[in-house]
Amino acid sequence: MSRERATALLIDFDGVLRRWDPTVAAGVEREYGLTEGVLGEIAMSWGLLQPVLTGKVSHDQWMASVADALTPTLGDPERARAAVQRWQRYRGEVDPEVLAFVREVRADGVRVGLGTNATDMLDADLAALGLADELDVVVNSSAIGVHKPAKEYFQAACVALETPPARVLFVDDEDRAVAGARAAGLSAHRWSGPGDLRYLRAALASA
């Protein structure tokens, strides 16, 4: 039995619509004498990451925790805070091909939502990157208190899109999120790059 054709798109932010230049963090780490990759490793440790993704702490509190974890290595809390602040100035870049795709499908009447595990800095990031008016809805884990790949996250996203799960196509670059979306009844595609756009266009084309 074939699935219903998707009439709404839920798209991930980091790794799909927003991309990061890894040389920025590497440059900060070199400048401060840190091991390459340590900033991201500390920030993404689940004990620090989970509270900020569910809105229990703010982005600023999260970064303060990262600086605290760096202090023993750098031997100076001020220097640790400066390293983290320098790293955080860079807020990534929009993938122009993905943004063009979002604009194209919205022009065709498809509702597009941003489905992301993010902090309370998301709105500021969207504004800084010129994306504030490019999406119909934004489903931020820290605002709703639950993160991908939980079923409850995808249920909330479908409510925000005003579209039943069977008619929503979800795109993410992480296997766990894709599996979670499918378990919640959505169609889901594992993003590997702009080469996937042809398939996504076909999946959203009108019957």
Short mmCIF file of C-alpha atoms in Angstrom, two decimals, residues 43-190:
data_model
loop_
_atom_site.label_atom_id
_atom_site.label_comp_id
_atom_site.label_asym_id
_atom_site.label_seq_id
_atom_site.Cartn_x
_atom_site.Cartn_y
_atom_site.Cartn_z
CA ALA A 43 29.52 21.24 24.27
CA MET A 44 27.96 18.09 22.79
CA SER A 45 28.51 15.93 25.87
CA TRP A 46 25.02 14.75 26.76
CA GLY A 47 25.14 15.96 30.35
CA LEU A 48 25.58 19.54 29.13
CA LEU A 49 23.59 19.28 25.90
CA GLN A 50 20.35 17.63 27.01
CA PRO A 51 19.30 20.37 29.47
CA VAL A 52 19.74 23.16 26.92
CA LEU A 53 17.90 21.26 24.18
CA THR A 54 14.87 20.86 26.43
CA GLY A 55 14.84 24.44 27.72
CA LYS A 56 16.00 23.66 31.24
CA VAL A 57 18.97 26.00 30.87
CA SER A 58 19.68 28.88 28.50
CA HIS A 59 22.22 29.01 25.70
CA ASP A 60 24.33 31.37 27.81
CA GLN A 61 24.26 28.97 30.77
CA TRP A 62 25.27 26.12 28.48
CA MET A 63 28.25 28.06 27.18
CA ALA A 64 29.22 29.03 30.74
CA SER A 65 29.32 25.31 31.54
CA VAL A 66 31.58 24.72 28.54
CA ALA A 67 33.91 27.47 29.78
CA ASP A 68 33.93 25.94 33.26
CA ALA A 69 34.93 22.58 31.76
CA LEU A 70 37.76 24.26 29.82
CA THR A 71 39.15 26.16 32.79
CA PRO A 72 41.34 23.34 34.19
CA THR A 73 42.99 22.97 30.77
CA LEU A 74 43.61 26.68 30.25
CA GLY A 75 44.28 27.45 33.90
CA ASP A 76 42.34 30.72 33.78
CA PRO A 77 38.53 31.11 33.85
CA GLU A 78 38.69 34.42 31.98
CA ARG A 79 40.72 32.86 29.19
CA ALA A 80 38.30 29.93 29.02
CA ARG A 81 35.33 32.29 28.73
CA ALA A 82 37.12 34.30 26.03
CA ALA A 83 37.78 31.15 24.00
CA VAL A 84 34.14 30.11 24.16
CA GLN A 85 32.92 33.60 23.28
CA ARG A 86 35.26 33.74 20.30
CA TRP A 87 34.01 30.35 19.11
CA GLN A 88 30.37 31.33 19.52
CA ARG A 89 30.63 34.48 17.40
CA TYR A 90 30.42 32.34 14.29
CA ARG A 91 26.80 31.29 13.75
CA GLY A 92 27.17 29.17 10.64
CA GLU A 93 26.03 29.74 7.08
CA VAL A 94 22.86 29.06 5.11
CA ASP A 95 23.09 26.42 2.39
CA PRO A 96 21.89 28.41 -0.63
CA GLU A 97 20.63 25.36 -2.53
CA VAL A 98 18.51 24.21 0.39
CA LEU A 99 17.11 27.71 0.91
CA ALA A 100 16.22 27.91 -2.79
CA PHE A 101 14.41 24.58 -2.43
CA VAL A 102 12.48 25.82 0.61
CA ARG A 103 11.40 28.93 -1.31
CA GLU A 104 10.42 26.84 -4.32
CA VAL A 105 8.20 24.40 -2.43
CA ARG A 106 6.59 27.15 -0.38
CA ALA A 107 5.74 28.96 -3.62
CA ASP A 108 4.02 25.75 -4.70
CA GLY A 109 1.82 25.80 -1.60
CA VAL A 110 3.76 23.34 0.57
CA ARG A 111 3.97 24.34 4.24
CA VAL A 112 7.57 24.24 5.46
CA GLY A 113 8.58 23.87 9.07
CA LEU A 114 12.01 23.97 10.67
CA GLY A 115 12.34 20.94 12.92
CA THR A 116 15.39 21.33 15.12
CA ASN A 117 16.97 20.47 18.43
CA ALA A 118 18.09 23.95 19.37
CA THR A 119 18.59 26.41 22.20
CA ASP A 120 16.85 29.66 23.09
CA MET A 121 19.25 31.39 20.70
CA LEU A 122 17.49 29.94 17.67
CA ASP A 123 15.31 32.97 16.90
CA ALA A 124 18.34 35.27 17.02
CA ASP A 125 20.25 32.92 14.73
CA LEU A 126 17.39 32.78 12.23
CA ALA A 127 17.21 36.57 12.19
CA ALA A 128 20.99 36.96 11.81
CA LEU A 129 21.02 34.51 8.91
CA GLY A 130 18.08 36.18 7.17
CA LEU A 131 15.76 33.22 7.68
CA ALA A 132 13.09 34.70 9.94
CA ASP A 133 10.53 34.98 7.12
CA GLU A 134 11.59 31.93 5.12
CA LEU A 135 9.62 29.30 7.08
CA ASP A 136 5.98 28.77 7.96
CA VAL A 137 6.65 27.36 11.44
CA VAL A 138 9.65 26.76 13.69
CA VAL A 139 9.59 23.76 16.02
CA ASN A 140 12.39 24.27 18.54
CA SER A 141 13.03 21.50 21.06
CA SER A 142 13.97 23.96 23.81
CA ALA A 143 10.67 25.80 23.36
CA ILE A 144 8.48 22.67 23.52
CA GLY A 145 10.53 20.80 26.13
CA VAL A 146 11.18 17.63 24.13
CA HIS A 147 13.80 16.84 21.52
CA LYS A 148 14.17 14.66 18.47
CA PRO A 149 13.91 11.69 18.07
CA ALA A 150 11.07 11.49 20.63
CA LYS A 151 7.64 10.70 19.21
CA GLU A 152 6.21 13.65 21.16
CA TYR A 153 8.51 16.02 19.30
CA PHE A 154 7.18 14.92 15.92
CA GLN A 155 3.60 14.99 17.15
CA ALA A 156 4.09 18.63 18.19
CA ALA A 157 5.68 19.43 14.83
CA CYS A 158 2.72 18.01 12.91
CA VAL A 159 0.32 20.02 15.05
CA ALA A 160 2.34 23.17 14.31
CA LEU A 161 2.26 22.37 10.58
CA GLU A 162 -1.49 21.67 10.79
CA THR A 163 -0.80 18.50 8.81
CA PRO A 164 -1.31 14.83 9.78
CA PRO A 165 1.92 12.81 10.17
CA ALA A 166 1.25 10.71 7.06
CA ARG A 167 1.33 13.87 4.94
CA VAL A 168 4.58 15.30 6.38
CA LEU A 169 8.01 14.67 4.84
CA PHE A 170 10.86 15.05 7.32
CA VAL A 171 14.48 15.64 6.25
CA ASP A 172 17.40 15.25 8.66
CA ASP A 173 21.08 14.30 8.50
CA GLU A 174 20.95 12.00 11.55
CA ASP A 175 19.77 8.41 11.39
CA ARG A 176 18.21 8.49 14.87
CA ALA A 177 16.03 11.46 14.00
CA VAL A 178 14.93 9.86 10.74
CA ALA A 179 14.05 6.63 12.55
CA GLY A 180 12.13 8.58 15.20
CA ALA A 181 10.12 10.43 12.58
CA ARG A 182 9.18 7.21 10.83
CA ALA A 183 8.12 5.65 14.13
CA ALA A 184 5.85 8.67 14.64
CA GLY A 185 4.20 8.09 11.26
CA LEU A 186 6.00 10.65 9.10
CA SER A 187 7.79 10.02 5.84
CA ALA A 188 11.48 10.68 6.42
CA HIS A 189 14.60 11.07 4.32
CA ARG A 190 18.20 10.86 5.51
#
